Each structure stands twice: as structure tokens, then as C-alpha cells.
RNA sequence: GCGAGAGUGGCGGAAUUGGUAGACGCGCGGGGCUUAGGACCCCGUGGUUCCUUUGAACCGUGGGGGUUCGAGUCCCCCCUCUCGCACCA
């Protein structure tokens, strides 16, 4: 008898062994190719969940594979450890965010270690540690120096539940907070921003370099940046003669302007109605609009609404006078906050015109006929031919755009312009558990940067949360009272902290040298390891984290610290793990905890199953029965070594059966090496595993049908263990040593295969008659087309179908198929 | 509405360049071992029909057309689902 497969003992043993032997340390070796394999670091909110297991297993298999391919691998791990959940936990349970966070780091770390991930643990980092956030603050200062960090009044997204402002990217499509699902409301506040818009063009253009990224992520980023080309045009306010600038993408429709719109927040609105009978009405209107949530205001279904402002403007192109309204659908933050309205060719303007009985003038004629304004049911927004447009009549609208722009520029009425939907990144948060913004306000000197050598601005970790979960920082004089770095006089610190997305926008640089104390990272180390060769993470970060990281990398490039400007060469977006088709969540009660499965079935089983479930990028539904199957397979591998392999080495019987039987086994072995290698290269782990399963089944058959050839069996079993090692490293390592082999299987060079051996000796020839499969014939591999034809024609079942028929054509696919056309 | 992706057995999913549809696994059925159950091993498993058997025929990759000797794969039209963006002028 042989020992049972005791996954707990085996896994405990090898975790310890690998740690003692420093098996996964990343070392710089300029003579060797490198791979930086990174999986998005977790937010430590408790033990690991299945999404973590799926993500980190993927990364680990890739890292282990590359290591065995002989390249230097950097595979690090850390924690995104500042953030709101820590404060929410503090509110509900009274634990300090700092303690809560550090406890959770220990919980998730324990799970990550149990899963056998091959991290270089010496590089572990945590964004809430002063040694780390010191450099987050340093980057803020660099941004500030370059005018990329600025403070401004702006309409912000306020989450009433989180009690803080949010970045645009953190507001979901339904207008709710991405963290707590509360409806976000607008607030006009003085806040810190990063000038991402300065980089809009580069963020867009450089996507060309990202051919290792999924197309859908690039599309999402492209849409988010939202570049549009058009023109800015100055209209003249008739009462005062001052110019009001608008932005339009349709300069070709300038002759169709019949009214003019201002965003309710536009500063001109107040001035126009001040002291008039409309003042109260307009004020009430604006109050109503601004009070509605972002979602209400931006929903397509929201009815067009507006108020006449009692003013008129002149259209520079035709000198016409049109009325000025304020309207709910005009956004202050896009373009200039003022819009020319062309109801015939813009759906929103059309609806507004119908509601307020304003003129509709057709100036673009559709290719297929005339358009009558009174009969229109919707705006005509497609290209056409310009009409009722003076000298431009008869011009195609696309061409007209250019010609009108030429005229605008020639006359000084306007100019070509580009606009982006992308807004500057709002980075200040009225929260406690984050990196303090390193700024001081002095009555004399104004806004002053904290000098670099005074970093970090330490976050006091002994403060309880204030009333209602608010940040204690503004209430703590020992924190905010300071002296001005410039004049030495009394000054007040900024009490806002940074958005946690700032912390995570540069962490991958820190891993190259997390102990570095003179800089955020060592330039030479970064030159070796960066950029990240393979980044892996959830699709939910397609915009937020990935866009911010790209921005940071470009800034770091411009600071002269690196000579590349994209952080992630290849990106794999992992699908979600669901249960019964639904996202796992505590409220639904469908959470599957990895820890339980590791205890019961082992980390190897869990790793293997989660990869076997399906392609990485697909979302996958968890099955308890399925995971049992993976465990059963590992049991078969265990028995294969103990029942088939070990006894044979003692017995040494003469091999049974013809040479072809043994040659077929070798062929399967080599074919499996080929297939598994190809599949891992393409991240097709599910099929790679199924090939290993076939090999193991094949070995068991081979060894049970008669005495195997010792060398053939040796080759097959050892190959199976080596191929299995990246997926199930513990059992592979254990069986490797049980098989009496030296060293760690996880360190062996990746297997190569023999092309000739990988080809089977015999192939099944498919015989079709008129495209329908009628017979299968086993033939030697590599026979000629003529022989194939002959064998096909004499096949028994084929002959029946050919009886009395005339053969018109025979198609031969070499080595595969013969199709007889009758 | 715009953009991206996907529809294959009871289930998860396989199928270079068009060339055996359903690999591998789960589940299910049958058998072995066992006092019994579990575990394990062996066999079977898309549907329908026919046959005593060996077996055979037809249907079958969301629906409908098409190209081709041959279509899950290519082309056209349609349906459904998922995800992202949605008053950006």
C-alpha cells in the first residue's frame, strides 16, 4: 500500500520549503530576458475571495511558466490599503481604520500564501505605509510644480453617503457612487485636480502602442476620452456687444441657428436677468436643475426644459438675431457652456424648439430628397447638401464644415477647435484614511507646497473618526497647525487626503525596489524591469485605474525618470466568478470562500479547477461538483505515480505488446508537451489542463494493458508532472520527489518535444460522399494522396453509397479526409 | 441610440487556414469491488427512427437565406443575451 494524497500535509511542507529556499526571488540579470508579471493588487477587506483566486492563479501560472522558460521574472504582491471601506468598518464596528486594514492584510496574505503563489515576498508593499505614501505625496508635489495639480472651483460629484467628492470616473452610468451605490449629487466646491486633460491627446494617440490590450478596453478608453473636432464661434450679445463663444461639431449648420442656449451655471445667465422681471424665474429654474442628480440631468428621457433670458445674439455668419435661453441639457463643463441651437439638425434642439414653439430651419438637405420643417418628426443629423446657406449652397456638408471654418478663421469670427469629454481628475477627498495632500495654506504666501525633504506628511493614525464618520483631520490642530515653509509664519495644512486611485497609479514602479528611500523607485532597476510585460486584472478597471496609470506613467516619463511612456505592454482582463449566474455577494448569500475549499480539497485543486472552468477572459459560474472533479483528477495523478510508476521501477518486466503500442505512448507524451506549451503561450489554460488529463488517462491505460516499457513510462510520467507543475505546484513537487528526482520540479527548464515523435503513426482517414461522413479508415500517417484515394474508395460503407453512381470528383485533404463527389 | 462581445448536449466548455461537431470535465445510466455506503475502477451517454445482432439512416452549433465538393467557422438579413458609453452640441 501507498500513502493517501494528503493535500494539507503536502501543501504545508512545500510552502515552508519554498520560503526557506527563497525559490521565487527576482534578480536583475542584464544578460537575460525579463518578464514583469503583475496582477492588480487587492484592496484588503478580508480574506481572499474567488475573484482573487482566479486572478492570482492566472498570474502565478504565467510567472511559473516564464521562470521555467529561463527568463528573469518579477512577480510581486502588495496591498491597496487606503480607502473608504476601512472607515466604514470603523463607523460600524468601532475598529480603527488602521487596525482594520492591517488585520485584513494579514488575512488575505495568509490565503495568498496558502495558495502557493510564487511571489517575491521581499518586495511586498502597502500603500498606507509612510514609506510608500511619502512618494505618492512626492508625485503630488511634482504635479504641483508643473502646474498639473491645481485647485479650482468646479461642479463636483458629491456622494452624500461617503461624505466626499468623487472623480467623474467613480460615478457609475446610473449616476450612483461606484463604492456605495448612493445617488451622487452635484456640488460646487473648491477642490484639487490633476490636469489629465493636458494628456488627452497623448492618451488617445498612444493607444496605437497598446496592441497587447483587449480591443474592448481600448474602445472604452477611447470613448471616455471622447475626442471631437469642430469649431469655436463667437456670437455677439446685442445688448452690450460682447462676444459669447460656443463650440460646435457642425459648423456646416451655422445658417440653421434659430436660437441660442446657455448652461444654467453659465456666469452670463445672472447678468442677463439681473434686475429684470425674469430674475426670480431664472433663479428658481437654475436651483431646480442644479438640485437634480447627475443621472436625472443627463438622462436622455429627461424632458427638455428652459427659460427665455430676454436677450438676443447675432449670428456672425448671416447677421441674424436669435433669442437666448438657458436650458437644462446644456452642460457647463463641456465646450464653453454655450451652444448654438440648430433644431433641424440636432435632436435636442429639435425637441426644445417644438416645446417652446421656436423656428426650425432646414439647412442640410438629405441625399434622398427634400425636408419640410413643419413635417419633421425628428432632427436630420446625417450628412447631406447645404441649402439656405448663402454662398455655401450646394456644398456637401462634410466639405462645408471645412469651408465654413476657413471663412470663420479668415474673418476672425471663430476657429477650428478640438474638445474632449475627459475631465480633469478630481483627486481631493474629504476623508481620513488616505494620503494627506502635502500643501500648506499661508495667509501671506497663499498655497505653498510642503518641501520634499519634509515628506512624508504623516497621517496621524491615533485619531478616532469624527461625528457621523467624518474626517477628524480638520478638527485636529496638532495636524493642521503648522508654519509656512516659505515665510515661517503661521499656516494651515490641507486636510483633504488623496483619492486612493492616486496610490494605485504608480505602485507597479515601486515594486522594482520597494526599499528605496531616496526616490520613488531606482531608475536603473526600473529600466530593467519596467514596463510591466503582462498585467492581469478585472475588467472593472478598464477606465479608472488603467487610464490613471497611463497618465502617471506619461508624467513620470516627462519628469525624465523613465524612457518609455506606457506602463503595461500586455493586458489580460479576467472575467468574473459568479455563483448561479449572479455576482457573489454577502447579501445574496452565495459567496464561496476559497479558505474552506483549500482546507477540504487543497490549494492545488482550487487552482486547477478555477483555470479549468473556462477561458480567463470569460465570466465563469462556480460549481461545487466541478471542483470535486478537479480533486479526483489529482487523486488519479497521485495513484498514477504510486500504482503504475513506482512498482514498475522495481519489477523491471519485459515490455508487452508490439512496438507500436509503446511508440503510441511516446507520441502522446510529446504531443501533449506540444499542445500544453502552445496553450499556455495563448493563455488557454482550460485546454492545457484537459491535454494533461488526456495524458494521465493515456498513461493509466498504457500501464494497465500490459507491462509498459520502463523508459517510455518514465518519460510520460515525468512529463506529466512537469506539465502539471505550474497549475498544481504542490502535488507536482511532492510526486517529483517521491519519484526520486532531484531538485524542484518548479525550477526545471520547460520541456521540449520531438516533432517526429509528436506525430502519430496512424491516422483516422475520414471518407465523405458528397460531404457526408460515410466511413472512417485507419491508415499509416504520411501516405500519399493517391493511396488515400484508393483506401477511401475501397472502404466498405463508402462502396455501398457509390454503387451505381458516377464519381465526378474526388477531393483529398492530405492526411485527413477524402470527399467523393457523385 | 452608439460601441464591443457572445449564442454549440442536461451543465462548464472543445473544435489552425472552411475539412470527424461535442475534446476534457461535471452530471446521468449500467457494471465491478464492498456486509453496506463512500472512495475507487470499467463501460455507456446530442436527438429521432430502423434493426435479432454487427450496424444503418436522418436531424443537429439562436432563426432564415447564400457561397462551396464540404460551413459552428465565410457572406447577407433577422432574433436574443451580456458588458461598456449614453442630452458632450
PDB file of C-alpha atoms (C1' of nucleotides) in Angstrom, chain A residues 173 216 219-220 248-249 297-298 304 329 331 334 348 421 423 612-613 615 632 636 639 686 690 693-694 697 766 768 774 776 800-801 811 817 819, chain B residues 3-5 12-17 19-21 23-27 39-43 56-59 69-70 83-89:
ATOM      1  CA  UNK A 173     -23.554  55.103 -15.571  1.00  0.00           C
ATOM      2  CA  UNK A 216     -12.878  46.466 -25.747  1.00  0.00           C
ATOM      3  CA  UNK A 219     -12.659  51.232 -27.081  1.00  0.00           C
ATOM      4  CA  UNK A 220     -13.859  52.107 -23.604  1.00  0.00           C
ATOM      5  CA  UNK A 248     -19.952  73.109 -32.336  1.00  0.00           C
ATOM      6  CA  UNK A 249     -19.108  69.963 -34.288  1.00  0.00           C
ATOM      7  CA  UNK A 297     -29.882  65.673 -15.579  1.00  0.00           C
ATOM      8  CA  UNK A 298     -28.046  63.588 -18.109  1.00  0.00           C
ATOM      9  CA  UNK A 304     -36.033  69.489 -22.357  1.00  0.00           C
ATOM     10  CA  UNK A 329     -29.499  69.944 -21.079  1.00  0.00           C
ATOM     11  CA  UNK A 331     -23.583  71.296 -19.667  1.00  0.00           C
ATOM     12  CA  UNK A 334     -18.301  70.674 -21.760  1.00  0.00           C
ATOM     13  CA  UNK A 348     -32.125  68.009 -28.550  1.00  0.00           C
ATOM     14  CA  UNK A 421     -15.217  64.537 -22.857  1.00  0.00           C
ATOM     15  CA  UNK A 423     -12.398  65.993 -17.471  1.00  0.00           C
ATOM     16  CA  UNK A 612     -10.173  24.558 -15.945  1.00  0.00           C
ATOM     17  CA  UNK A 613     -13.581  26.262 -15.738  1.00  0.00           C
ATOM     18  CA  UNK A 615     -11.102  30.830 -20.783  1.00  0.00           C
ATOM     19  CA  UNK A 632     -10.478  13.484  -8.389  1.00  0.00           C
ATOM     20  CA  UNK A 636      -5.594   9.915 -10.286  1.00  0.00           C
ATOM     21  CA  UNK A 639      -2.226   6.961  -7.895  1.00  0.00           C
ATOM     22  CA  UNK A 686      -8.511  25.256 -19.651  1.00  0.00           C
ATOM     23  CA  UNK A 690      -7.506  18.950 -20.498  1.00  0.00           C
ATOM     24  CA  UNK A 693      -5.773  14.962 -18.258  1.00  0.00           C
ATOM     25  CA  UNK A 694      -5.657  13.075 -21.524  1.00  0.00           C
ATOM     26  CA  UNK A 697      -5.602   8.840 -18.770  1.00  0.00           C
ATOM     27  CA  UNK A 766     -12.415  10.416 -42.953  1.00  0.00           C
ATOM     28  CA  UNK A 768     -17.097  11.528 -47.189  1.00  0.00           C
ATOM     29  CA  UNK A 774     -19.669   7.669 -44.584  1.00  0.00           C
ATOM     30  CA  UNK A 776     -13.513   6.038 -41.217  1.00  0.00           C
ATOM     31  CA  UNK A 800     -22.397   0.955 -50.712  1.00  0.00           C
ATOM     32  CA  UNK A 801     -23.019   4.627 -51.317  1.00  0.00           C
ATOM     33  CA  UNK A 811     -11.150  15.836 -53.127  1.00  0.00           C
ATOM     34  CA  UNK A 817     -10.049  13.430 -45.403  1.00  0.00           C
ATOM     35  CA  UNK A 819     -14.513  13.569 -50.217  1.00  0.00           C
TER      36      UNK A 819
ATOM     37  C1'   G B   3     -19.738  50.856 -29.364  1.00  0.00           C
ATOM     38  C1'   A B   4     -17.805  45.906 -28.088  1.00  0.00           C
ATOM     39  C1'   G B   5     -18.596  40.748 -27.337  1.00  0.00           C
ATOM     40  C1'   G B  12     -18.979  24.311 -17.805  1.00  0.00           C
ATOM     41  C1'   G B  13     -16.856  24.352 -22.198  1.00  0.00           C
ATOM     42  C1'   A B  14     -13.542  21.968 -27.032  1.00  0.00           C
ATOM     43  C1'   A B  15     -13.054  22.379 -32.314  1.00  0.00           C
ATOM     44  C1'   U B  16      -5.252  26.241 -37.018  1.00  0.00           C
ATOM     45  C1'   U B  17      -6.076  28.347 -42.586  1.00  0.00           C
ATOM     46  C1'   G B  19     -12.281  19.509 -43.640  1.00  0.00           C
ATOM     47  C1'   U B  20     -14.506  13.690 -37.971  1.00  0.00           C
ATOM     48  C1'   A B  21     -19.148  18.914 -34.212  1.00  0.00           C
ATOM     49  C1'   A B  23     -12.262  17.113 -26.823  1.00  0.00           C
ATOM     50  C1'   C B  24     -11.684  17.481 -21.384  1.00  0.00           C
ATOM     51  C1'   G B  25     -14.595  17.737 -17.101  1.00  0.00           C
ATOM     52  C1'   C B  26     -19.369  17.777 -14.448  1.00  0.00           C
ATOM     53  C1'   G B  27     -23.981  15.298 -14.283  1.00  0.00           C
ATOM     54  C1'   A B  39     -14.000   6.217  -2.299  1.00  0.00           C
ATOM     55  C1'   C B  40     -12.014   3.808  -6.479  1.00  0.00           C
ATOM     56  C1'   C B  41     -12.111   1.063 -11.313  1.00  0.00           C
ATOM     57  C1'   C B  42     -14.571  -0.334 -16.148  1.00  0.00           C
ATOM     58  C1'   C B  43     -18.416   0.650 -19.931  1.00  0.00           C
ATOM     59  C1'   A B  56     -27.503   1.956 -40.518  1.00  0.00           C
ATOM     60  C1'   A B  57     -30.243   6.368 -41.941  1.00  0.00           C
ATOM     61  C1'   C B  58     -31.992  11.135 -40.959  1.00  0.00           C
ATOM     62  C1'   C B  59     -31.805  15.618 -37.979  1.00  0.00           C
ATOM     63  C1'   C B  69     -17.316  19.082 -53.099  1.00  0.00           C
ATOM     64  C1'   G B  70     -17.744  20.383 -47.843  1.00  0.00           C
ATOM     65  C1'   C B  83     -20.959  44.408 -20.980  1.00  0.00           C
ATOM     66  C1'   G B  84     -19.489  49.499 -21.673  1.00  0.00           C
ATOM     67  C1'   C B  85     -20.974  54.671 -23.053  1.00  0.00           C
ATOM     68  C1'   A B  86     -25.260  57.307 -23.225  1.00  0.00           C
ATOM     69  C1'   C B  87     -28.552  65.131 -23.806  1.00  0.00           C
ATOM     70  C1'   C B  88     -20.628  66.009 -24.947  1.00  0.00           C
ATOM     71  C1'   A B  89     -23.622  70.410 -29.080  1.00  0.00           C
TER      72        A B  89
END
